[in-house]
Coordinates of C-alpha atoms in Angstrom, one line a residue:
Chain A
M1 CA 44.8 114.5 152.3
G2 CA 46.9 113.0 149.9
K3 CA 50.8 114.5 149.8
K4 CA 53.4 115.0 147.2
V5 CA 57.6 113.7 148.3
G6 CA 59.9 114.0 147.2
K7 CA 60.6 114.8 143.6
Q8 CA 57.4 112.4 141.8
T9 CA 55.9 110.9 143.8
F10 CA 52.3 110.9 145.4
V11 CA 51.8 109.6 148.4
I12 CA 47.7 108.3 148.3
D13 CA 46.6 108.9 151.8
T14 CA 43.2 107.5 151.3
Q15 CA 44.9 103.4 149.7
P16 CA 41.5 103.0 146.8
A17 CA 40.9 99.8 145.9
I18 CA 40.2 98.2 142.6
I19 CA 38.3 96.1 143.6
N20 CA 37.7 94.5 140.4
T21 CA 38.7 93.5 136.7
A22 CA 38.7 91.8 133.6
T23 CA 41.0 91.0 130.6
V24 CA 39.5 89.6 127.2
V25 CA 42.5 88.6 125.2
G26 CA 42.7 87.4 120.8
P27 CA 42.9 83.6 120.3
F28 CA 47.2 83.6 119.8
E29 CA 47.4 84.8 123.7
G30 CA 45.1 82.3 124.3
K31 CA 47.6 80.1 124.1
G32 CA 50.0 81.6 126.1
P33 CA 51.2 80.2 129.5
L34 CA 48.8 82.8 131.3
K35 CA 45.5 81.6 129.8
E36 CA 43.3 80.5 132.7
Y37 CA 43.2 84.1 134.2
F38 CA 41.8 85.8 131.4
D39 CA 37.9 86.3 131.0
H40 CA 37.5 85.7 128.4
I41 CA 39.6 84.0 124.9
Y42 CA 39.0 85.1 121.3
T43 CA 38.7 83.1 119.5
D44 CA 38.3 85.1 116.2
N45 CA 41.4 88.1 115.0
L46 CA 37.9 90.0 114.4
A47 CA 35.4 88.9 117.2
G48 CA 33.1 88.9 114.9
E49 CA 33.0 92.3 114.0
L50 CA 33.9 93.7 110.4
S51 CA 37.4 95.2 110.8
F52 CA 40.3 95.4 113.3
E53 CA 39.0 98.8 115.1
K54 CA 35.7 97.6 115.6
A55 CA 37.1 93.9 116.8
E56 CA 39.7 95.9 119.4
K57 CA 36.8 98.3 120.8
E58 CA 34.5 95.5 121.0
M59 CA 37.3 93.9 123.4
M60 CA 37.7 96.6 125.0
L61 CA 33.5 96.7 125.8
N62 CA 33.8 93.7 126.8
A63 CA 36.7 94.3 129.2
C64 CA 33.9 97.7 131.3
F65 CA 31.1 95.4 130.7
T66 CA 33.2 92.3 132.7
A67 CA 34.5 94.5 135.2
L68 CA 31.2 96.1 136.2
T69 CA 29.6 92.8 136.6
K70 CA 31.8 91.4 138.1
A71 CA 31.7 93.7 140.5
G72 CA 28.1 94.3 140.5
K73 CA 28.0 98.1 139.4
T74 CA 26.4 100.0 137.0
P75 CA 27.5 102.4 134.1
Q76 CA 25.6 104.5 136.6
E77 CA 27.2 103.9 139.5
I78 CA 30.8 104.5 138.3
D79 CA 31.9 108.6 138.3
L80 CA 34.9 108.0 135.4
F81 CA 35.9 107.1 132.7
L82 CA 39.7 107.0 131.9
A83 CA 40.1 104.9 129.7
G84 CA 43.4 105.0 126.1
D85 CA 44.4 102.7 123.8
L86 CA 47.0 102.4 120.9
L87 CA 45.2 103.7 117.3
N88 CA 44.9 108.0 116.4
Q89 CA 42.8 109.8 118.9
I90 CA 42.5 106.6 120.2
I91 CA 39.0 106.3 118.9
T92 CA 38.8 102.4 120.6
S93 CA 38.4 105.0 123.8
G94 CA 36.2 107.2 122.4
F95 CA 33.5 104.8 120.7
S96 CA 34.0 102.6 124.0
A97 CA 33.0 105.8 126.0
L98 CA 29.9 105.9 123.5
E99 CA 28.0 102.9 125.0
L100 CA 28.8 102.8 128.9
T101 CA 27.4 106.2 128.7
I102 CA 30.1 107.8 131.1
P103 CA 31.6 110.8 132.1
F104 CA 34.2 109.7 130.3
L105 CA 38.3 111.4 129.7
G106 CA 40.6 110.2 127.4
L107 CA 44.1 109.3 128.0
Y108 CA 47.2 108.4 125.7
G109 CA 50.5 107.2 127.8
A110 CA 51.1 104.6 124.8
C111 CA 52.7 101.0 126.3
S112 CA 52.3 103.0 130.0
T113 CA 48.3 103.5 129.5
S114 CA 46.8 100.4 132.0
A115 CA 49.7 102.0 135.0
E116 CA 48.4 106.6 133.7
G117 CA 44.5 105.3 134.3
L118 CA 45.7 103.9 137.9
A119 CA 47.4 106.5 139.0
I120 CA 45.0 108.9 137.3
A121 CA 42.0 106.8 139.1
S122 CA 44.0 106.9 142.5
M123 CA 44.4 110.7 142.0
I124 CA 41.3 111.9 142.0
I125 CA 39.7 109.7 143.6
E126 CA 42.0 111.1 146.7
S127 CA 40.3 114.7 145.8
G128 CA 37.6 113.7 146.9
C129 CA 36.0 114.3 143.9
A130 CA 35.6 111.1 142.7
S131 CA 34.2 107.2 144.5
N132 CA 34.1 104.7 141.8
I133 CA 36.3 105.2 138.1
L134 CA 36.6 102.2 135.3
V135 CA 40.4 102.5 133.9
A136 CA 40.5 100.5 130.9
T137 CA 42.5 100.3 127.9
S138 CA 43.1 97.7 124.6
S139 CA 45.5 97.4 121.4
H140 CA 44.4 95.1 118.7
N141 CA 48.0 93.3 117.2
S142 CA 45.8 94.0 113.8
S143 CA 45.3 97.6 113.9
A144 CA 48.4 99.1 115.8
E145 CA 50.5 96.4 112.8
R146 CA 48.3 98.6 109.7
Q147 CA 49.0 102.2 111.5
Y148 CA 52.8 101.8 113.0
R149 CA 55.0 98.8 110.3
Y150 CA 53.0 97.8 107.5
P151 CA 49.6 96.2 105.9
T152 CA 49.1 92.9 107.9
E153 CA 49.4 90.2 104.9
Y154 CA 52.8 91.9 103.9
G155 CA 55.5 89.9 104.4
S156 CA 58.1 91.5 106.6
H157 CA 61.4 89.4 108.3
K158 CA 60.8 90.0 112.1
K159 CA 64.3 91.7 114.3
P160 CA 65.0 89.4 117.2
F161 CA 64.2 92.7 118.6
S162 CA 61.1 93.1 117.7
Q163 CA 58.3 92.5 120.0
R164 CA 54.5 91.3 119.0
T165 CA 52.1 94.4 120.1
V166 CA 49.0 91.9 121.8
T167 CA 45.3 91.5 121.1
G168 CA 42.8 91.8 123.7
A169 CA 41.5 94.5 126.3
G170 CA 41.5 95.0 129.8
A171 CA 39.3 97.0 132.8
A172 CA 39.7 97.1 136.7
I173 CA 37.1 99.9 139.2
V174 CA 38.8 101.8 141.3
S175 CA 36.9 103.1 144.3
K176 CA 36.9 104.3 147.3
E177 CA 35.7 101.9 149.1
G178 CA 35.9 97.9 149.4
N179 CA 38.2 95.1 149.2
G180 CA 41.4 94.3 146.7
P181 CA 44.3 95.7 146.8
K182 CA 45.3 99.4 147.8
I183 CA 46.9 101.7 145.5
T184 CA 48.9 103.8 148.2
H185 CA 51.6 105.5 145.7
V186 CA 52.4 106.5 142.9
T187 CA 55.5 107.7 140.6
I188 CA 54.1 109.7 137.4
G189 CA 57.0 109.6 135.0
K190 CA 59.2 112.4 133.1
V191 CA 59.6 111.6 128.6
E192 CA 63.0 110.0 128.2
D193 CA 64.7 110.1 124.9
L194 CA 68.2 108.6 124.5
A195 CA 68.1 108.6 121.2
C196 CA 66.5 105.6 120.1
K197 CA 65.5 105.6 116.5
D198 CA 64.8 102.2 115.5
P199 CA 60.7 101.5 115.6
L200 CA 60.7 98.0 115.4
N201 CA 64.0 97.5 119.1
L202 CA 60.5 99.7 121.4
G203 CA 61.7 97.7 124.2
A204 CA 65.5 99.4 124.1
A205 CA 63.5 103.1 123.2
M206 CA 61.8 102.1 126.7
A207 CA 63.8 100.6 129.0
P208 CA 65.3 104.5 130.1
A209 CA 62.0 105.5 131.0
A210 CA 61.8 102.7 133.6
A211 CA 64.7 102.8 134.7
S212 CA 64.2 106.3 135.7
T213 CA 60.6 106.5 137.2
L214 CA 62.0 103.3 139.2
V215 CA 65.1 104.9 140.7
Q216 CA 63.4 107.9 141.5
H217 CA 60.2 106.0 143.2
F218 CA 62.5 104.4 145.0
A219 CA 64.5 107.7 145.9
D220 CA 61.0 109.6 147.1
T221 CA 59.7 106.9 149.2
G222 CA 62.6 105.5 150.7
R223 CA 61.7 102.0 149.8
G224 CA 64.2 100.3 148.1
P225 CA 63.0 97.2 145.3
E226 CA 63.2 95.1 148.1
Y227 CA 60.5 96.1 149.9
Y228 CA 58.1 94.9 146.7
D229 CA 57.7 90.9 146.2
L230 CA 57.4 91.7 142.6
I231 CA 58.4 94.7 140.4
V232 CA 57.1 94.4 137.0
S233 CA 57.2 96.8 133.8
G234 CA 55.3 96.4 130.9
D235 CA 56.9 95.8 127.4
L236 CA 60.0 96.4 127.3
G237 CA 60.3 92.3 126.0
K238 CA 63.9 90.4 126.6
F239 CA 66.4 92.8 125.6
G240 CA 64.6 96.5 127.0
H241 CA 64.3 93.6 130.1
Q242 CA 68.2 93.5 130.4
L243 CA 69.0 97.4 129.6
A244 CA 66.5 98.1 132.4
I245 CA 68.3 96.7 135.2
E246 CA 71.6 97.1 134.0
L247 CA 70.1 100.9 133.7
A248 CA 68.8 101.0 136.9
I249 CA 72.3 99.9 139.1
S250 CA 74.6 102.1 137.0
Q251 CA 72.2 105.2 137.7
G252 CA 70.6 104.5 140.8
G253 CA 72.8 102.0 142.3
F254 CA 69.5 99.4 142.4
D255 CA 69.7 95.5 142.2
L256 CA 67.2 94.2 140.5
S257 CA 67.9 90.9 139.6
K258 CA 65.2 89.3 141.9
N259 CA 62.3 90.1 142.2
F260 CA 62.1 92.2 138.2
K261 CA 59.4 91.1 135.6
D262 CA 58.4 91.8 132.8
C263 CA 54.6 91.4 131.6
G264 CA 56.2 91.1 127.9
L265 CA 57.7 88.0 128.5
M266 CA 55.2 86.4 131.4
L267 CA 52.5 86.3 128.0
Y268 CA 53.3 84.3 126.0
D269 CA 55.8 81.0 125.8
L270 CA 58.9 82.1 124.4
E271 CA 59.9 79.5 123.1
K272 CA 57.4 77.4 121.3
Q273 CA 55.4 80.8 120.2
D274 CA 57.2 83.4 117.3
V275 CA 57.3 86.5 119.3
H276 CA 60.6 87.2 118.5
A277 CA 62.0 89.5 122.3
G278 CA 58.4 89.5 123.8
A279 CA 55.1 91.1 124.3
S280 CA 53.8 94.8 123.6
G281 CA 51.2 97.3 123.4
C282 CA 48.7 98.8 125.9
A283 CA 47.1 95.2 126.9
S284 CA 50.5 93.6 127.4
S285 CA 50.7 95.3 131.1
A286 CA 47.1 95.4 130.9
V287 CA 45.7 92.4 130.4
V288 CA 48.7 90.9 132.6
T289 CA 49.0 93.0 135.4
Y290 CA 44.6 93.5 135.8
G291 CA 44.8 89.9 135.1
Y292 CA 46.9 87.7 136.3
L293 CA 48.4 89.5 138.6
Y294 CA 45.3 90.8 139.8
K295 CA 44.8 87.0 141.5
K296 CA 48.4 86.4 142.9
L297 CA 47.6 89.6 145.2
L298 CA 43.9 88.3 145.5
D299 CA 44.9 84.6 146.8
G300 CA 48.3 85.9 148.4
T301 CA 51.1 85.1 146.4
Y302 CA 52.2 88.5 146.5
K303 CA 52.1 91.6 149.3
R304 CA 53.6 94.5 147.4
L305 CA 53.2 94.7 143.9
L306 CA 55.5 97.4 142.1
L307 CA 53.9 97.9 137.9
T308 CA 56.1 99.9 136.1
A309 CA 54.5 99.8 132.9
T310 CA 56.6 102.2 130.0
G311 CA 55.7 103.9 126.2
A312 CA 57.0 104.6 123.4
L313 CA 55.8 108.2 123.0
H314 CA 55.9 108.3 118.9
S315 CA 54.2 108.9 115.4
P316 CA 55.2 106.9 112.1
I317 CA 55.7 110.1 111.1
S318 CA 58.1 111.8 114.0
C319 CA 60.4 108.6 113.0
Q320 CA 59.8 109.3 109.2
Q321 CA 60.9 112.8 110.6
G322 CA 63.8 111.5 111.7
E323 CA 62.9 112.1 115.4
N324 CA 64.4 110.0 118.3
I325 CA 61.5 108.0 120.0
P326 CA 60.8 109.7 123.5
S327 CA 59.7 107.3 125.8
I328 CA 57.7 107.3 129.3
A329 CA 57.0 105.5 132.3
H330 CA 54.5 105.3 135.6
S331 CA 55.2 103.6 138.8
V332 CA 51.9 102.4 141.1
S333 CA 52.3 100.6 144.2
I334 CA 50.2 98.6 144.0
E335 CA 49.8 96.7 148.0
M336 CA 46.9 94.2 149.9
I337 CA 46.4 96.4 153.7
Chain B
M1 CA 66.5 119.0 97.7
A2 CA 64.5 119.3 101.2
R3 CA 66.6 121.1 103.3
A4 CA 69.1 118.0 105.6
P5 CA 67.2 118.1 108.9
K6 CA 70.1 120.7 111.8
K7 CA 71.3 117.1 113.6
K8 CA 71.0 117.7 117.4
P9 CA 74.2 116.6 118.9
L10 CA 74.4 113.5 120.8
T11 CA 74.3 114.1 124.7
T12 CA 76.9 111.5 126.6
T13 CA 74.5 109.6 127.8
Q14 CA 72.5 109.3 125.1
K15 CA 76.0 108.4 123.3
R16 CA 76.8 106.5 125.8
Y17 CA 73.4 104.3 126.1
Q18 CA 73.4 103.8 122.4
E19 CA 76.5 102.3 122.3
K20 CA 75.1 99.8 125.4
V21 CA 72.8 99.2 122.6
R22 CA 74.2 98.2 120.2
K23 CA 77.0 96.1 121.6
L24 CA 74.0 94.2 123.6
Q25 CA 71.7 93.8 120.9
P26 CA 70.8 90.8 120.0
R27 CA 72.0 90.3 116.2
P28 CA 69.7 88.5 113.2
T29 CA 70.8 85.4 112.7
L30 CA 72.3 85.8 109.6
F31 CA 74.5 83.0 108.1
R32 CA 70.8 81.7 108.4
N33 CA 68.2 84.3 107.0
A34 CA 71.1 84.3 103.7
I35 CA 70.8 80.9 102.9
L36 CA 66.9 80.5 103.2
A37 CA 67.2 84.2 101.6
F38 CA 69.4 82.6 99.2
I39 CA 67.0 78.9 98.6
T40 CA 63.9 80.6 98.2
G41 CA 65.0 83.3 96.6
G42 CA 66.2 80.6 93.6
I43 CA 63.6 77.7 93.9
V44 CA 61.6 81.5 92.5
C45 CA 63.7 82.2 89.7
V46 CA 64.1 78.6 88.7
I47 CA 59.9 78.7 89.2
G48 CA 59.6 81.8 86.7
Q49 CA 62.3 80.1 84.3
F50 CA 60.0 77.2 84.0
I51 CA 57.2 79.5 83.3
T52 CA 59.5 81.2 80.8
D53 CA 60.2 77.8 78.9
L54 CA 56.7 76.5 79.0
Y55 CA 55.3 80.1 77.6
K56 CA 57.9 79.2 75.0
M57 CA 57.3 76.1 74.0
L58 CA 53.2 75.9 74.2
L59 CA 52.5 79.8 72.8
G60 CA 55.9 79.4 70.5
L61 CA 57.0 82.8 71.2
S62 CA 60.8 83.9 71.6
S63 CA 63.0 83.6 74.8
A64 CA 61.7 88.2 75.4
E65 CA 58.2 87.4 74.2
A66 CA 58.0 85.3 76.9
G67 CA 59.6 86.9 80.1
N68 CA 56.8 89.6 80.4
P69 CA 53.4 86.7 80.4
A70 CA 55.6 84.5 82.9
V71 CA 56.0 87.9 85.2
A72 CA 52.7 88.0 85.2
T73 CA 51.8 84.7 85.8
M74 CA 54.2 85.1 88.7
I75 CA 52.6 88.6 90.2
F76 CA 49.1 86.3 90.2
I77 CA 51.0 83.5 91.9
G78 CA 52.3 86.7 94.6
A79 CA 48.4 88.0 94.5
L80 CA 47.2 84.5 95.1
L81 CA 49.3 84.1 97.8
T82 CA 48.5 87.4 100.0
G83 CA 44.7 86.6 99.3
L84 CA 45.2 82.7 100.6
G85 CA 47.0 84.8 103.6
V86 CA 50.2 82.2 103.3
F87 CA 51.9 85.0 101.5
D88 CA 53.5 86.1 105.4
N89 CA 53.9 82.9 107.1
L90 CA 56.1 81.6 103.9
A91 CA 58.2 85.5 104.0
K92 CA 58.9 85.7 107.5
Y93 CA 61.0 82.9 106.6
A94 CA 62.2 83.6 103.1
G95 CA 62.3 87.5 104.0
A96 CA 64.5 88.8 100.6
G97 CA 63.9 85.3 99.2
L98 CA 60.2 86.8 98.5
A99 CA 60.5 90.1 98.6
V100 CA 62.4 90.5 95.6
P101 CA 61.2 88.9 92.9
V102 CA 57.8 90.9 91.1
T103 CA 56.0 87.7 93.9
G104 CA 57.2 90.1 96.3
F105 CA 56.1 93.6 93.9
A106 CA 52.8 91.1 93.9
N107 CA 52.7 90.7 97.6
S108 CA 53.4 94.8 98.7
V109 CA 50.8 96.5 96.3
V110 CA 47.7 93.4 96.9
S111 CA 48.3 93.2 101.2
S112 CA 47.9 97.4 100.9
A113 CA 44.4 97.3 98.7
L114 CA 43.4 94.5 100.7
E115 CA 44.2 95.8 104.2
F116 CA 42.1 99.0 102.9
K117 CA 39.7 97.5 102.2
R118 CA 37.8 98.4 104.5
E119 CA 37.9 101.8 103.8
G120 CA 36.5 101.4 101.1
L121 CA 36.8 101.0 97.3
V122 CA 37.9 104.3 96.2
L123 CA 39.5 106.2 99.4
G124 CA 40.8 102.4 100.6
V125 CA 41.9 100.0 97.8
G126 CA 42.1 102.4 94.9
S127 CA 44.6 105.0 96.4
K128 CA 46.0 102.6 99.2
M129 CA 47.4 100.4 96.6
F130 CA 51.0 101.9 95.3
M131 CA 51.7 102.8 99.4
L132 CA 54.8 99.9 99.4
A133 CA 55.3 99.9 95.5
G134 CA 55.0 103.9 94.8
S135 CA 58.4 103.6 95.3
V136 CA 60.0 101.4 94.0
I137 CA 58.2 102.9 91.2
T138 CA 59.2 106.6 91.0
F139 CA 62.7 105.5 91.5
G140 CA 62.8 103.7 89.0
V141 CA 61.0 105.7 86.5
V142 CA 63.3 109.0 87.4
T143 CA 66.5 107.0 87.1
A144 CA 65.5 105.8 83.1
F145 CA 63.7 109.1 82.9
F146 CA 67.2 110.7 83.1
I147 CA 69.5 107.3 81.2
G148 CA 67.1 107.6 78.7
L149 CA 67.8 111.8 78.3
I150 CA 71.5 111.0 78.4
Y151 CA 71.0 108.5 75.8
A152 CA 68.4 111.2 73.4
I153 CA 71.0 114.1 74.4
F154 CA 74.5 112.8 73.9
I155 CA 74.7 109.5 72.3
Y156 CA 71.9 110.0 69.1
Chain C
M1 CA 71.3 73.9 77.5
E2 CA 68.5 73.4 79.4
A3 CA 69.4 72.5 82.5
K4 CA 72.6 74.9 82.5
I5 CA 70.0 77.6 82.2
Y6 CA 68.0 76.5 85.3
L7 CA 71.0 76.2 87.2
F8 CA 71.8 79.6 86.0
S9 CA 69.2 81.5 86.9
F10 CA 68.8 79.5 90.3
L11 CA 72.5 80.2 91.0
V12 CA 71.9 84.0 90.1
G13 CA 68.4 84.7 91.4
G14 CA 69.6 83.8 95.3
L15 CA 72.2 85.4 95.1
I16 CA 70.1 88.7 94.0
C17 CA 68.0 87.7 96.7
M18 CA 70.6 87.1 99.5
A19 CA 72.7 90.2 98.6
A20 CA 69.4 91.4 99.0
Q21 CA 68.9 89.9 102.7
L22 CA 72.3 90.8 104.2
V23 CA 71.3 94.8 102.7
L24 CA 68.6 94.5 105.3
D25 CA 70.2 92.6 108.8
L26 CA 73.5 94.5 108.9
T27 CA 71.8 97.8 107.4
R28 CA 68.8 99.9 109.0
F29 CA 67.4 100.1 105.2
T30 CA 63.2 99.3 105.2
P31 CA 62.5 96.3 102.9
G32 CA 61.2 99.9 101.1
H33 CA 64.9 101.0 100.6
V34 CA 65.8 98.4 99.8
L35 CA 64.5 97.7 97.0
A36 CA 64.1 100.9 96.0
G37 CA 67.5 100.6 95.4
L38 CA 68.3 97.5 94.0
T39 CA 66.0 99.3 91.5
V40 CA 67.6 101.9 90.6
L41 CA 71.2 99.5 90.5
G42 CA 69.1 97.6 87.7
G43 CA 68.4 100.9 85.8
I44 CA 72.0 102.2 85.6
L45 CA 73.1 98.6 84.4
G46 CA 70.2 98.7 82.2
G47 CA 71.5 102.4 80.9
F48 CA 75.4 100.0 80.3
G49 CA 74.2 97.1 78.3
I50 CA 75.7 95.1 80.9
Y51 CA 71.6 94.5 82.7
D52 CA 70.9 92.2 79.1
S53 CA 73.6 90.5 78.8
L54 CA 72.6 89.0 82.8
V55 CA 69.2 87.7 81.4
D56 CA 71.3 85.8 78.1
F57 CA 73.6 84.4 81.6
A58 CA 70.6 83.2 84.0
G59 CA 67.8 83.9 82.3
A60 CA 64.7 84.2 84.8
G61 CA 66.7 84.2 87.3
A62 CA 67.9 88.3 86.4
T63 CA 64.8 88.5 85.2
M64 CA 61.8 87.8 88.4
P65 CA 64.5 90.3 90.5
I66 CA 63.1 93.6 91.0
S67 CA 66.4 95.0 89.5
S68 CA 64.4 94.1 86.3
F69 CA 62.0 96.6 86.2
G70 CA 64.3 99.3 86.2
N71 CA 66.5 97.7 83.4
T72 CA 63.3 97.2 81.3
L73 CA 62.6 100.6 82.0
V74 CA 65.3 102.5 81.2
K75 CA 65.0 99.7 78.2
G76 CA 61.5 100.8 77.3
A77 CA 62.8 105.2 77.1
I78 CA 65.8 104.3 75.3
S79 CA 64.8 102.3 72.4
E80 CA 61.9 105.0 72.1
A81 CA 64.4 108.3 72.9
Q82 CA 66.3 106.4 69.8
K83 CA 62.9 107.0 67.4
H84 CA 62.2 110.0 68.5
G85 CA 64.6 111.8 70.7
V86 CA 63.2 113.5 74.4
I87 CA 60.1 112.9 73.6
G88 CA 60.4 109.3 73.4
V89 CA 61.9 109.4 76.5
L90 CA 58.1 110.2 77.6
T91 CA 56.1 107.4 75.5
G92 CA 58.1 104.8 75.1
M93 CA 58.7 104.8 79.3
F94 CA 56.1 102.2 80.5
E95 CA 56.0 100.5 77.0
L96 CA 57.7 96.7 78.6
T97 CA 57.1 97.5 82.0
S98 CA 53.0 97.3 81.6
T99 CA 53.1 94.2 81.9
G100 CA 54.2 94.2 85.6
I101 CA 52.1 97.1 87.0
T102 CA 48.7 96.1 85.0
A103 CA 48.6 92.2 86.7
A104 CA 49.3 94.1 89.7
I105 CA 46.8 96.6 89.8
V106 CA 44.5 93.9 88.2
F107 CA 45.3 90.9 90.6
G108 CA 46.1 93.8 93.4
F109 CA 41.7 95.1 92.9
L110 CA 40.2 91.4 92.5
T111 CA 42.0 90.1 95.3
A112 CA 41.4 93.4 97.3
I113 CA 37.6 92.1 96.4
I114 CA 37.7 88.1 97.0
F115 CA 39.8 87.9 100.0
H116 CA 39.8 89.5 103.6
P117 CA 42.4 90.6 105.6
K118 CA 43.4 87.8 108.0
G119 CA 45.4 89.2 110.1

């Protein structure tokens, strides 16, 4: 039976497996260095749909159905569908669930959803209530841009620390039984606020959450950073990544400089693609971990992976009313056992 | 006037972190951005001047009369470039050089109208058109109202 | 004379844009703040009659930037105020600026009908 260790970490005794995953990305992401690891690359931002929101739903559905097909499962064999995205009222997830016809629980953790989904899925399986859970998350550059920032055709100058919201979706099937990387520990984060206010500088706003959850994970489990082959954050970007490394040293004395990477820095070619500080959005950590890193776990490149996805829990309204940007991070240990 | 929001004092950790962020934050390429804005802004104005002179010559207008059709033409160019999806790519480099002239005003109106066409002509295009440019009109009109009022009461 | 106005319109227009870019880069103001600020500034300079001297000197270098919008609003309000007093402020406000606003609305509407956002 699962138990809580330390303050925020839960040991998952049944060690559910991620039996299969699927990722789809937009055309811009398909030009990046990880293009071979995605199941489908769209040639059109609209994915053949009539609006960016509908395109995002098409992407999430495509990822879900591809994952089901690859795992050889039908929607009827899945007990629960856990999904979240960035749009108001998480419409992408709700409308996808309508077509999947799997019992659905909506998640909102902003860009931390990829880790939140895996964490909740493994805890539900640990409880014995369910044996197969489909988790999914998505983001779309244009639908996020028009909701959080400006109309997509508005000409604005980007700051060097701004990040590009990823167009894409990722889905993973977590099962009680089956082969694949196992989820062994999850650390659920607390909401942090170090008084960042700039919605264009989310890396700086989220770095404190990443550092705090990582430090707590190491303290709770007694594992140090060196236990893992790779520790990966979701979308801190160049500047946030650097801040998280410094915070982990100053808050807990943990040296992350050797094996700490950021999905937001792996997805794009920062030199050639005009993305400023890197990638952001729910799909950033989802397509990199469910796509690239999942395959690297299967082929043995990595044996122990710690996914720490961060999310900024603000809205345009909270920012305009002068509130700080609160942030959260969840860690999931994924190990080949 | 709205009540000023209560400011929560920052904790020491927050203060220390904000200092670190300010210190390490990558700076915009100030010099390059300023030069690009200067050059593109200058070019847009020279084009505007050329169009003004053209109207003066072709239609025999005075300088003041030719200003209005010239502004409308520049707005048309800004709108067309926005519709073609070119404006945002140019503005990545030009920055304020394209945003400050009327081309930028046109872009803010047209991009909003275009973006919300999928929400319908009335609730989308019609009501969202001025979501960015509205503040310019509001503040311009309020300023002009008070200055006009001062003139009407004290000077004449 | 001809060449001079082109030179000055380049320099003055460029300088206004450069100043706005510096404010954008050095402060946390958004483009919305900066453009509204420029409009107010143009209006105030117009109230003192300074902006029109700038227009005489720099031509389109002064009429193209958004500050000119503030100036023409003020000019319309003042000239009607001279004839009709306080009511003139209300009736004259858009007298000179209606071209810009009408053009923006009409072209905005037509563009929205013809084109699609590319993302």
